[in-house]
């Protein structure tokens, strides 16, 4: 079976494990199964490496490689079903022959760490490592899926044994293992709860039934800013997979139609260019109970949609959350995720005299998961590469935004990224506002006072300096104040994020003397170079 070899490949590759697995067309095992095995082994690799070393497994079973041994021993000792291989498979036999010794070493390692049983040990893996002193945890954000249930119902059932706290800070500073059973009701996003880091709700009936959805608070802002209602017309989600924001939009429509005869008259059109990710989107929509509301356009590139096509005549609002640098994602560039692998035996040297210097032998070898295995490029080169990447991304993001402005019936567009860079955020907003298509069609920024209450009260706004330049509709301070930013890892407990809304004002020509920053002549064939930017952004539980 290829599962263990594919999971080993994932653990050894450089970069993001999830992206590597789900975008790999050559893997034969289900990507969800590979990912679960790889991540759970990664979390427990420190103790697994200790067990493998002390049981002398690699010295006695030469066919086993270090990372492969971690995966096999993980399933043998930490899962109910054991190693997922036929009984006579050589890899399984290699581990079963040492099962008693492995169990004994696991027991010793567990007791040394102060865990009275194996379940307590596994709970510590789910909770993750304890944060350094004074460092706040990133909360577990949970959105109540109001398509299927209500906040009140979930507080009475799923979270009946939890205690509410009035401050998000109580969640951020909670460091107990297992996590404390407390929650905080968010004040900006309706039906959103925060739990201490490490809270595992994936086994609850509510999660399995699609009543709760794991989604970062900042990731809820785009749908909240759009806030579609009965007068919004159809909503087009341009970059829909994996579907968190799509199902959030469905919740707004569900609530707006409650008690009316409008249910089913409006639809959400969810575009996803990649066929494989379209399957993920479809599963998400079905799981959330939004199939009656959402129409999935699998394999449809948003840029290939002709705005004047009769099929899109009722599209009144669009949500654009395109591919970006992902620099705002919690865990991205914060710390290097490491895999602890067991040491192999010392190689046999030729028979000659060697001067041996005694030294303390390390019991663990840390293998970085990110590009520390290669020579680190010079900082200047890194800076140039980042700038080039940001320029390419922002050009593609602007292209999507200007295309959204072309839909005839549209009167509201929301643009968002999980990036901290102005190149992908305020710069894109300014170029869009100064574009010929925006000026000719009457698009302007959605001012702060026009935003829904939850976001109107949000205090972190755009960068004024980044909004300098000619915007004939508004002052630069107004544009910056209309932009919404989330600071990665601050006291609000969000990821880094950016959101801006656009609304359509009066139609008419550009005021005399005003020149647009770029004239709009449609898209050229050369613009297709950014087609790979449709790839799904990482960590989007959010």
Short mmCIF file of C-alpha atoms in Angstrom, two decimals:
data_model
loop_
_atom_site.label_atom_id
_atom_site.label_comp_id
_atom_site.label_asym_id
_atom_site.label_seq_id
_atom_site.Cartn_x
_atom_site.Cartn_y
_atom_site.Cartn_z
CA UNK A 1 0.00 0.00 0.00
CA UNK A 2 1.33 3.45 -0.96
CA UNK A 3 -0.09 5.35 2.03
CA UNK A 4 3.01 5.21 4.23
CA UNK A 5 5.46 5.98 1.41
CA UNK A 6 3.35 8.96 0.29
CA UNK A 7 3.04 10.29 3.84
CA UNK A 8 6.82 9.96 4.22
CA UNK A 9 7.31 11.95 1.01
CA UNK A 10 5.02 14.66 2.38
CA UNK A 11 6.92 14.90 5.66
CA UNK A 12 10.27 15.23 3.89
CA UNK A 13 9.27 17.76 1.25
CA UNK A 14 10.12 21.45 1.55
CA UNK A 15 7.14 23.73 1.99
CA UNK A 16 3.54 23.37 3.02
CA UNK A 17 2.46 19.79 3.68
CA UNK A 18 -1.23 20.32 2.95
CA UNK A 19 -0.64 21.98 -0.40
CA UNK A 20 1.90 19.32 -1.37
CA UNK A 21 -0.52 16.49 -0.63
CA UNK A 22 -3.74 17.89 -2.07
CA UNK A 23 -2.09 19.17 -5.25
CA UNK A 24 -0.14 15.99 -5.95
CA UNK A 25 -1.82 14.14 -8.82
CA UNK A 26 0.51 11.14 -8.54
CA UNK A 27 -0.56 9.99 -5.07
CA UNK A 28 -2.83 6.95 -5.08
CA UNK A 29 -4.08 7.12 -1.49
CA UNK A 30 -6.88 9.54 -0.55
CA UNK A 31 -5.26 12.94 0.21
CA UNK A 32 -7.27 13.35 3.42
CA UNK A 33 -5.88 10.04 4.70
CA UNK A 34 -2.30 10.95 3.79
CA UNK A 35 -2.63 14.38 5.39
CA UNK A 36 -4.12 13.04 8.63
CA UNK A 37 -1.37 10.43 9.01
CA UNK A 38 1.41 12.91 8.20
CA UNK A 39 0.18 15.64 10.56
CA UNK A 40 -0.55 13.33 13.49
CA UNK A 41 2.87 11.72 13.10
CA UNK A 42 4.49 15.14 12.93
CA UNK A 43 2.82 16.19 16.18
CA UNK A 44 4.03 13.09 18.01
CA UNK A 45 7.40 12.67 16.27
CA UNK A 46 9.47 13.59 19.33
CA UNK A 47 8.21 10.73 21.48
CA UNK A 48 7.97 8.33 18.52
CA UNK A 49 11.62 8.94 17.64
CA UNK A 50 12.60 8.21 21.24
CA UNK A 51 10.63 4.96 21.22
CA UNK A 52 12.12 3.81 17.90
CA UNK A 53 15.66 4.58 19.09
CA UNK A 54 15.32 2.90 22.48
CA UNK A 55 13.74 -0.19 20.91
CA UNK A 56 16.68 -0.39 18.46
CA UNK A 57 14.15 -0.82 15.66
CA UNK A 58 16.25 0.70 12.87
CA UNK A 59 19.39 -1.21 13.82
CA UNK A 60 17.52 -4.51 13.64
CA UNK A 61 15.25 -3.78 10.69
CA UNK A 62 17.54 -2.43 7.98
CA UNK A 63 14.69 -2.16 5.46
CA UNK A 64 13.01 0.60 7.48
CA UNK A 65 13.88 4.22 6.87
CA UNK A 66 13.68 6.70 9.79
CA UNK A 67 10.61 8.67 8.67
CA UNK A 68 8.82 5.54 7.48
CA UNK A 69 9.41 3.97 10.91
CA UNK A 70 7.74 6.95 12.61
CA UNK A 71 4.62 6.58 10.49
CA UNK A 72 4.36 2.82 11.06
CA UNK A 73 5.00 3.03 14.82
CA UNK A 74 2.47 5.86 15.07
CA UNK A 75 -0.28 3.66 13.67
CA UNK A 76 0.88 0.60 15.60
CA UNK A 77 0.87 2.31 19.01
CA UNK A 78 -1.45 5.33 18.74
CA UNK A 79 -4.37 4.24 16.56
CA UNK A 80 -7.17 1.79 17.21
CA UNK A 81 -6.87 -0.08 13.91
CA UNK A 82 -3.10 -0.35 13.86
CA UNK A 83 -0.95 -0.42 10.73
CA UNK A 84 -3.12 -0.21 7.60
CA UNK A 85 -1.33 -2.98 5.72
CA UNK A 86 -2.01 -6.68 5.10
CA UNK A 87 -0.76 -8.93 7.91
CA UNK A 88 2.03 -10.48 5.84
CA UNK A 89 3.25 -7.21 4.36
CA UNK A 90 7.03 -6.88 5.04
CA UNK A 91 6.70 -3.42 6.59
CA UNK A 92 4.00 -4.56 8.99
CA UNK A 93 5.95 -7.70 9.89
CA UNK A 94 9.04 -5.60 10.57
CA UNK A 95 7.15 -3.66 13.23
CA UNK A 96 5.04 -6.48 14.67
CA UNK A 97 8.19 -8.47 15.42
CA UNK A 98 9.18 -5.74 17.91
CA UNK A 99 5.71 -4.82 19.16
CA UNK A 100 6.29 -5.83 22.79
CA UNK A 101 9.50 -3.81 23.00
CA UNK A 102 7.93 -0.82 21.29
CA UNK A 103 4.96 -0.85 23.70
CA UNK A 104 7.33 -1.05 26.66
CA UNK A 105 9.41 1.88 25.41
CA UNK A 106 6.28 3.92 24.72
CA UNK A 107 5.10 3.29 28.28
CA UNK A 108 8.44 4.46 29.70
CA UNK A 109 8.46 7.56 27.50
CA UNK A 110 4.87 8.39 28.43
CA UNK A 111 5.50 8.07 32.16
CA UNK A 112 8.64 10.20 31.90
CA UNK A 113 6.44 12.95 30.48
CA UNK A 114 3.91 12.63 33.30
CA UNK A 115 0.95 11.17 31.42
CA UNK A 116 -0.95 8.49 33.33
CA UNK A 117 -2.47 6.87 30.23
CA UNK A 118 -2.16 6.87 26.45
CA UNK A 119 -5.30 8.97 25.96
CA UNK A 120 -3.84 11.81 28.03
CA UNK A 121 -0.71 11.65 25.89
CA UNK A 122 -2.71 11.81 22.66
CA UNK A 123 -4.70 14.75 24.03
CA UNK A 124 -1.44 16.62 24.55
CA UNK A 125 -0.58 16.05 20.88
CA UNK A 126 -3.92 17.52 19.82
CA UNK A 127 -3.40 20.53 22.09
CA UNK A 128 0.04 21.16 20.62
CA UNK A 129 3.16 22.42 22.36
CA UNK A 130 2.85 24.82 25.24
CA UNK A 131 3.52 28.40 24.15
CA UNK A 132 6.47 30.32 25.50
CA UNK A 133 5.94 32.38 28.62
CA UNK A 134 3.83 35.44 27.95
CA UNK A 135 2.99 34.45 24.38
CA UNK A 136 -0.72 34.34 23.59
CA UNK A 137 -2.31 31.37 21.88
CA UNK A 138 -4.24 31.72 18.65
CA UNK A 139 -7.84 30.78 19.49
CA UNK A 140 -9.92 28.09 17.87
CA UNK A 141 -12.62 30.05 16.04
CA UNK A 142 -15.92 28.27 15.42
CA UNK A 143 -18.71 29.67 13.27
CA UNK A 144 -22.22 28.42 13.95
CA UNK A 145 -23.73 27.34 10.63
CA UNK A 146 -27.11 29.06 10.73
CA UNK A 147 -28.23 27.21 7.61
CA UNK A 148 -28.65 24.15 9.85
CA UNK A 149 -28.87 25.43 13.43
CA UNK A 150 -28.74 28.49 15.68
CA UNK A 151 -26.30 29.87 18.20
CA UNK A 152 -28.84 29.41 20.99
CA UNK A 153 -29.34 25.73 20.13
CA UNK A 154 -25.62 25.04 20.09
CA UNK A 155 -25.05 26.77 23.43
CA UNK A 156 -27.74 24.56 24.94
CA UNK A 157 -26.42 21.33 23.42
CA UNK A 158 -22.87 21.08 22.09
CA UNK A 159 -21.46 23.68 24.46
CA UNK A 160 -23.68 23.06 27.48
CA UNK A 161 -20.65 21.99 29.50
CA UNK A 162 -18.63 25.09 28.61
CA UNK A 163 -18.41 28.35 30.55
CA UNK A 164 -18.75 31.72 28.76
CA UNK A 165 -16.11 34.41 29.31
CA UNK A 166 -16.64 38.08 28.53
CA UNK A 167 -13.17 38.87 27.20
CA UNK A 168 -11.26 37.43 24.25
CA UNK A 169 -8.14 37.89 26.36
CA UNK A 170 -9.31 35.09 28.65
CA UNK A 171 -9.21 32.79 25.62
CA UNK A 172 -5.83 34.05 24.41
CA UNK A 173 -4.02 33.55 27.73
CA UNK A 174 -5.55 30.17 28.49
CA UNK A 175 -2.68 27.65 28.40
CA UNK A 176 -4.00 24.66 30.30
CA UNK A 177 -3.62 21.12 28.94
CA UNK A 178 -6.16 19.83 28.10
CA UNK A 179 -7.72 23.17 27.05
CA UNK A 180 -10.15 24.80 29.45
CA UNK A 181 -13.84 24.40 28.57
CA UNK A 182 -14.56 28.08 28.05
CA UNK A 183 -15.82 30.13 25.11
CA UNK A 184 -16.22 33.75 24.10
CA UNK A 185 -19.05 35.09 21.91
CA UNK A 186 -17.55 37.44 19.37
CA UNK A 187 -18.78 41.04 19.29
CA UNK A 188 -18.10 41.74 15.62
CA UNK A 189 -19.30 38.61 13.79
CA UNK A 190 -22.67 37.11 14.69
CA UNK A 191 -22.74 33.41 15.63
CA UNK A 192 -18.96 33.20 16.03
CA UNK A 193 -17.31 31.64 19.08
CA UNK A 194 -13.70 31.59 20.27
CA UNK A 195 -12.20 28.67 22.22
CA UNK A 196 -8.73 28.17 23.70
CA UNK A 197 -6.03 26.91 21.36
CA UNK A 198 -5.99 23.13 21.13
CA UNK A 199 -9.74 22.74 21.63
CA UNK A 200 -10.71 19.73 19.54
CA UNK A 201 -14.32 19.72 18.39
CA UNK A 202 -13.81 17.54 15.32
CA UNK A 203 -15.34 14.50 17.03
CA UNK A 204 -18.52 16.27 18.16
CA UNK A 205 -21.88 15.44 16.60
CA UNK A 206 -22.29 19.13 15.75
CA UNK A 207 -19.18 19.13 13.61
CA UNK A 208 -20.01 15.86 11.89
CA UNK A 209 -23.52 17.15 11.11
CA UNK A 210 -22.25 20.44 9.68
CA UNK A 211 -23.70 22.53 12.50
CA UNK A 212 -20.35 24.15 13.31
CA UNK A 213 -17.58 25.24 10.93
CA UNK A 214 -13.97 25.96 11.80
CA UNK A 215 -13.22 29.38 10.35
CA UNK A 216 -10.89 32.14 11.51
CA UNK A 217 -12.59 35.35 12.59
CA UNK A 218 -10.82 37.43 9.95
CA UNK A 219 -11.94 34.98 7.27
CA UNK A 220 -15.55 35.79 8.23
CA UNK A 221 -15.13 39.48 7.37
CA UNK A 222 -15.62 39.24 3.57
CA UNK A 223 -19.10 37.69 3.76
CA UNK A 224 -19.96 39.99 6.66
CA UNK A 225 -18.97 43.07 4.66
CA UNK A 226 -21.00 41.85 1.69
CA UNK A 227 -23.96 40.91 3.96
CA UNK A 228 -26.25 39.81 1.13
CA UNK A 229 -29.96 40.38 1.66
CA UNK A 230 -33.21 39.98 -0.26
CA UNK A 231 -32.36 42.93 -2.51
CA UNK A 232 -28.83 41.78 -3.37
CA UNK A 233 -29.73 39.68 -6.39
CA UNK A 234 -27.57 36.66 -7.10
CA UNK A 235 -24.14 36.49 -5.44
CA UNK A 236 -21.06 35.34 -7.34
CA UNK A 237 -18.17 33.87 -5.35
CA UNK A 238 -15.30 34.14 -7.81
CA UNK A 239 -12.69 31.94 -6.08
CA UNK A 240 -14.89 29.67 -4.01
CA UNK A 241 -12.95 26.56 -2.90
CA UNK A 242 -12.75 25.21 -0.27
CA UNK A 243 -16.09 26.86 0.59
CA UNK A 244 -15.95 28.46 4.04
CA UNK A 245 -16.83 31.91 2.75
CA UNK A 246 -19.38 30.44 0.33
CA UNK A 247 -21.25 28.70 3.15
CA UNK A 248 -21.04 31.89 5.22
CA UNK A 249 -22.78 33.74 2.39
CA UNK A 250 -25.41 30.99 2.38
CA UNK A 251 -26.00 31.62 6.09
CA UNK A 252 -26.75 35.27 5.40
CA UNK A 253 -29.25 34.38 2.68
CA UNK A 254 -30.84 31.75 4.90
CA UNK A 255 -31.35 34.25 7.71
CA UNK A 256 -32.63 36.95 5.33
CA UNK A 257 -35.22 34.57 3.85
CA UNK A 258 -36.42 33.24 7.20
CA UNK A 259 -40.20 33.66 7.44
CA UNK A 260 -40.54 34.94 3.87
CA UNK A 261 -41.46 33.42 0.53
CA UNK A 262 -38.11 34.41 -0.99
CA UNK A 263 -36.25 31.22 -0.13
CA UNK A 264 -34.75 29.70 -3.25
CA UNK A 265 -35.25 32.76 -5.45
CA UNK A 266 -31.68 33.99 -4.98
CA UNK A 267 -28.65 31.85 -5.57
CA UNK A 268 -24.95 31.89 -4.87
CA UNK A 269 -22.83 31.08 -7.92
CA UNK A 270 -19.59 29.47 -6.77
CA UNK A 271 -16.79 29.38 -9.36
CA UNK A 272 -13.84 27.05 -9.03
CA UNK A 273 -11.36 26.63 -11.86
CA UNK A 274 -9.73 23.43 -10.64
CA UNK A 275 -11.80 20.26 -11.05
CA UNK A 276 -10.25 18.55 -8.02
CA UNK A 277 -10.86 21.50 -5.71
CA UNK A 278 -14.37 21.68 -7.09
CA UNK A 279 -15.02 18.28 -5.52
CA UNK A 280 -13.85 19.64 -2.16
CA UNK A 281 -16.16 22.62 -2.62
CA UNK A 282 -19.09 20.35 -3.46
CA UNK A 283 -18.52 18.27 -0.32
CA UNK A 284 -18.32 21.41 1.80
CA UNK A 285 -21.56 22.81 0.38
CA UNK A 286 -23.41 19.53 0.92
CA UNK A 287 -22.02 19.11 4.44
CA UNK A 288 -23.15 22.64 5.35
CA UNK A 289 -26.65 22.06 3.95
CA UNK A 290 -26.35 24.81 1.35
CA UNK A 291 -26.92 22.78 -1.81
CA UNK A 292 -30.31 24.42 -2.46
CA UNK A 293 -28.74 27.87 -2.40
CA UNK A 294 -25.34 27.37 -4.02
CA UNK A 295 -24.82 26.60 -7.69
CA UNK A 296 -21.31 25.25 -8.23
CA UNK A 297 -19.57 26.04 -11.50
CA UNK A 298 -16.91 23.32 -11.46
CA UNK A 299 -14.01 23.90 -13.79
CA UNK A 300 -15.16 27.46 -14.49
CA UNK A 301 -12.50 30.18 -14.50
CA UNK A 302 -14.02 33.45 -13.26
CA UNK A 303 -12.02 35.39 -15.85
CA UNK A 304 -13.62 33.31 -18.61
CA UNK A 305 -17.14 34.37 -17.60
CA UNK A 306 -18.58 36.90 -19.99
CA UNK A 307 -20.21 39.56 -17.74
CA UNK A 308 -22.92 40.40 -20.27
CA UNK A 309 -23.95 36.75 -20.62
CA UNK A 310 -27.64 36.27 -19.88
CA UNK A 311 -26.79 33.74 -17.14
CA UNK A 312 -25.25 36.46 -14.99
CA UNK A 313 -27.86 39.17 -15.55
CA UNK A 314 -29.08 38.98 -11.92
CA UNK A 315 -25.63 39.01 -10.29
CA UNK A 316 -25.82 41.98 -7.94
CA UNK A 317 -22.88 41.24 -5.62
CA UNK A 318 -19.49 39.56 -5.97
CA UNK A 319 -16.99 38.22 -3.48
CA UNK A 320 -13.33 37.99 -4.53
CA UNK A 321 -10.87 36.22 -2.28
CA UNK A 322 -8.11 35.40 -4.79
CA UNK A 323 -4.81 33.62 -4.34
CA UNK A 324 -2.28 35.69 -2.45
CA UNK A 325 1.05 35.39 -0.63
CA UNK A 326 -0.68 33.94 2.44
CA UNK A 327 1.64 36.03 4.61
CA UNK A 328 -1.10 36.67 7.16
CA UNK A 329 -1.77 33.02 7.95
CA UNK A 330 -0.98 32.07 11.54
CA UNK A 331 2.04 29.78 11.54
CA UNK A 332 3.32 30.99 8.14
CA UNK A 333 6.87 32.24 8.74
CA UNK A 334 6.29 32.43 12.51
CA UNK A 335 8.29 29.38 13.39
CA UNK A 336 9.83 26.48 11.49
CA UNK A 337 7.83 23.34 11.91
CA UNK A 338 10.26 20.52 12.66
CA UNK A 339 10.14 16.77 12.41
CA UNK A 340 12.11 14.74 14.93
CA UNK A 341 13.52 11.59 13.35
CA UNK A 342 15.26 8.68 15.09
CA UNK A 343 19.02 8.32 14.72
CA UNK A 344 20.29 5.49 12.62
CA UNK A 345 23.22 3.36 13.78
CA UNK A 346 26.77 4.70 13.39
CA UNK A 347 28.26 3.58 10.05
CA UNK A 348 31.03 0.95 10.11
CA UNK A 349 34.39 2.50 9.29
CA UNK A 350 37.36 0.89 7.53
CA UNK A 351 39.84 -0.94 9.75
CA UNK A 352 42.35 1.79 10.39
CA UNK A 353 43.36 3.83 13.36
CA UNK A 354 41.13 6.77 14.14
CA UNK A 355 41.40 9.29 16.90
CA UNK A 356 38.01 9.29 18.52
CA UNK A 357 37.00 12.34 20.51
CA UNK A 358 34.36 11.55 23.06
CA UNK A 359 31.33 13.72 22.92
CA UNK A 360 27.75 13.61 24.01
CA UNK A 361 25.59 11.93 21.39
CA UNK A 362 22.32 13.67 20.60
CA UNK A 363 19.25 11.52 20.94
CA UNK A 364 17.25 13.55 18.45
CA UNK A 365 17.95 14.90 15.00
CA UNK A 366 15.87 17.85 13.99
CA UNK A 367 15.02 18.00 10.31
CA UNK A 368 13.49 21.36 9.33
CA UNK A 369 10.32 21.16 7.26
CA UNK A 370 10.94 24.40 5.44
CA UNK A 371 13.87 25.39 3.27
CA UNK A 372 16.54 25.15 5.98
CA UNK A 373 17.89 22.03 4.30
CA UNK A 374 19.16 24.20 1.47
CA UNK A 375 21.63 27.03 1.58
CA UNK A 376 19.84 30.13 2.68
CA UNK A 377 19.86 32.63 -0.19
CA UNK A 378 21.23 36.06 0.39
CA UNK A 379 18.75 38.50 1.88
CA UNK A 380 19.00 40.72 -1.17
CA UNK A 381 18.02 37.82 -3.43
CA UNK A 382 15.12 36.90 -1.15
CA UNK A 383 13.91 40.51 -1.25
CA UNK A 384 14.02 40.61 -5.05
CA UNK A 385 12.16 37.30 -5.33
CA UNK A 386 9.47 38.47 -2.92
CA UNK A 387 8.98 41.73 -4.79
CA UNK A 388 8.65 39.90 -8.09
CA UNK A 389 6.13 37.49 -6.61
CA UNK A 390 4.09 40.30 -5.06
CA UNK A 391 4.05 42.23 -8.33
CA UNK A 392 2.77 39.16 -10.19
CA UNK A 393 0.14 38.41 -7.57
CA UNK A 394 -1.11 41.98 -7.34
CA UNK A 395 -1.39 42.23 -11.13
CA UNK A 396 -3.54 39.10 -11.16
CA UNK A 397 -5.63 40.30 -8.19
CA UNK A 398 -6.29 43.61 -9.92
CA UNK A 399 -7.26 41.75 -13.06
CA UNK A 400 -9.93 39.82 -11.14
CA UNK A 401 -11.24 42.94 -9.44
CA UNK A 402 -11.59 44.91 -12.66
CA UNK A 403 -13.37 41.95 -14.25
CA UNK A 404 -15.86 41.98 -11.38
CA UNK A 405 -16.60 45.67 -12.07
CA UNK A 406 -17.86 44.69 -15.55
CA UNK A 407 -20.96 42.76 -14.44
CA UNK A 408 -23.88 44.98 -15.50
CA UNK A 409 -26.23 44.45 -12.55
CA UNK A 410 -23.52 44.37 -9.86
CA UNK A 411 -23.64 47.12 -7.27
CA UNK A 412 -21.36 45.67 -4.57
CA UNK A 413 -17.98 43.91 -4.69
CA UNK A 414 -15.88 42.73 -1.74
CA UNK A 415 -12.17 42.07 -2.18
CA UNK A 416 -10.06 40.28 0.43
CA UNK A 417 -6.67 38.63 0.97
CA UNK A 418 -4.89 36.89 3.82
CA UNK A 419 -1.82 39.01 3.09
CA UNK A 420 -0.04 41.62 5.18
CA UNK A 421 1.59 43.33 2.19
CA UNK A 422 0.31 46.66 0.86
CA UNK A 423 1.14 45.52 -2.69
CA UNK A 424 -1.72 43.02 -2.51
CA UNK A 425 -4.03 45.21 -0.49
CA UNK A 426 -4.16 49.02 -0.57
CA UNK A 427 -2.16 49.15 -3.81
CA UNK A 428 -4.74 46.96 -5.57
CA UNK A 429 -7.58 49.06 -4.16
CA UNK A 430 -6.00 52.31 -5.37
CA UNK A 431 -5.29 50.98 -8.85
CA UNK A 432 -8.84 49.67 -9.10
CA UNK A 433 -10.37 52.98 -8.03
CA UNK A 434 -8.19 54.86 -10.50
CA UNK A 435 -8.96 52.49 -13.37
CA UNK A 436 -10.98 53.57 -16.35
CA UNK A 437 -13.55 50.80 -15.82
CA UNK A 438 -14.23 51.94 -12.24
CA UNK A 439 -14.56 55.58 -13.19
CA UNK A 440 -16.72 54.98 -16.27
CA UNK A 441 -19.04 52.58 -14.43
CA UNK A 442 -19.27 54.58 -11.22
CA UNK A 443 -17.49 52.26 -8.79
CA UNK A 444 -16.20 53.77 -5.54
CA UNK A 445 -14.97 52.59 -2.17
CA UNK A 446 -17.55 51.46 0.40
CA UNK A 447 -17.03 54.07 3.12
CA UNK A 448 -16.69 53.09 6.75
CA UNK A 449 -20.03 54.62 7.71
CA UNK A 450 -21.73 52.48 5.04
CA UNK A 451 -20.37 49.21 6.44
CA UNK A 452 -22.30 46.86 8.72
CA UNK A 453 -22.06 47.66 12.41
CA UNK A 454 -19.65 44.88 13.31
CA UNK A 455 -17.07 46.10 10.80
CA UNK A 456 -17.83 49.79 11.24
CA UNK A 457 -16.70 49.34 14.84
CA UNK A 458 -13.49 47.52 13.90
CA UNK A 459 -10.62 49.86 14.71
CA UNK A 460 -7.76 48.55 12.58
CA UNK A 461 -8.00 50.27 9.21
CA UNK A 462 -5.93 50.71 6.07
CA UNK A 463 -2.55 52.38 5.64
CA UNK A 464 -3.01 56.07 4.79
CA UNK A 465 0.43 56.36 3.19
CA UNK A 466 -0.36 53.43 0.92
CA UNK A 467 -3.54 55.21 -0.19
CA UNK A 468 -1.78 58.33 -1.40
CA UNK A 469 -2.49 59.18 -5.01
CA UNK A 470 -5.19 60.50 -7.27
CA UNK A 471 -8.61 59.11 -6.41
CA UNK A 472 -11.15 61.47 -7.86
CA UNK A 473 -14.04 60.09 -5.83
CA UNK A 474 -12.58 60.29 -2.30
CA UNK A 475 -9.86 61.74 -0.11
CA UNK A 476 -7.03 59.31 0.62
CA UNK A 477 -7.88 59.30 4.35
CA UNK A 478 -11.42 58.20 3.51
CA UNK A 479 -10.15 55.36 1.34
CA UNK A 480 -7.74 54.18 4.03
CA UNK A 481 -10.47 54.35 6.67
CA UNK A 482 -12.72 52.28 4.42
CA UNK A 483 -10.14 49.49 4.21
CA UNK A 484 -10.19 46.86 6.97
CA UNK A 485 -7.06 45.20 8.27
CA UNK A 486 -6.49 42.42 10.80
CA UNK A 487 -3.13 42.23 12.53
CA UNK A 488 -1.61 38.78 12.69
CA UNK A 489 -1.54 37.47 16.26
CA UNK A 490 -2.64 40.68 18.02
CA UNK A 491 -5.00 41.05 20.99
CA UNK A 492 -8.03 40.32 18.77
CA UNK A 493 -6.77 36.79 18.09
CA UNK A 494 -7.03 36.90 14.30
CA UNK A 495 -4.83 36.00 11.38
CA UNK A 496 -3.44 38.75 9.17
CA UNK A 497 -6.14 39.82 6.73
CA UNK A 498 -7.36 42.63 4.48
CA UNK A 499 -10.87 43.47 3.26
CA UNK A 500 -12.26 46.31 1.17
CA UNK A 501 -15.70 46.87 -0.30
CA UNK A 502 -16.73 48.68 -3.47
CA UNK A 503 -20.17 50.04 -4.30
CA UNK A 504 -21.56 51.46 -7.47
CA UNK A 505 -22.51 55.10 -7.37
CA UNK A 506 -23.83 57.34 -10.07
CA UNK A 507 -22.98 56.34 -13.63
CA UNK A 508 -21.33 58.92 -15.77
CA UNK A 509 -18.18 60.06 -17.43
CA UNK A 510 -15.00 60.94 -15.63
CA UNK A 511 -14.93 64.56 -14.42
CA UNK A 512 -13.14 66.89 -16.79
CA UNK A 513 -9.37 66.83 -16.43
CA UNK A 514 -9.26 63.51 -14.58
CA UNK A 515 -7.06 60.87 -16.17
CA UNK A 516 -7.25 57.28 -15.07
CA UNK A 517 -4.09 55.53 -13.91
CA UNK A 518 -4.64 52.84 -16.51
CA UNK A 519 -6.95 52.77 -19.48
CA UNK A 520 -9.19 49.73 -19.67
CA UNK A 521 -8.96 47.82 -22.93
CA UNK A 522 -9.89 44.36 -21.71
CA UNK A 523 -7.44 41.55 -21.04
CA UNK A 524 -4.55 40.64 -23.28
CA UNK A 525 -3.33 37.13 -23.97
CA UNK A 526 -0.20 37.86 -21.96
CA UNK A 527 -2.28 38.20 -18.82
CA UNK A 528 -2.82 34.45 -18.84
CA UNK A 529 0.65 34.00 -17.36
CA UNK A 530 -0.87 34.32 -13.91
CA UNK A 531 -3.27 31.40 -14.35
CA UNK A 532 -1.38 29.38 -11.75
CA UNK A 533 -2.36 31.95 -9.15
CA UNK A 534 -5.74 30.27 -8.96
CA UNK A 535 -4.15 27.75 -6.61
CA UNK A 536 -5.93 27.46 -3.25
CA UNK A 537 -4.42 29.45 -0.41
CA UNK A 538 -2.99 27.46 2.49
CA UNK A 539 -4.75 26.85 6.06
CA UNK A 540 -8.00 28.18 4.80
CA UNK A 541 -9.94 26.17 7.83
CA UNK A 542 -10.32 29.72 7.64
#
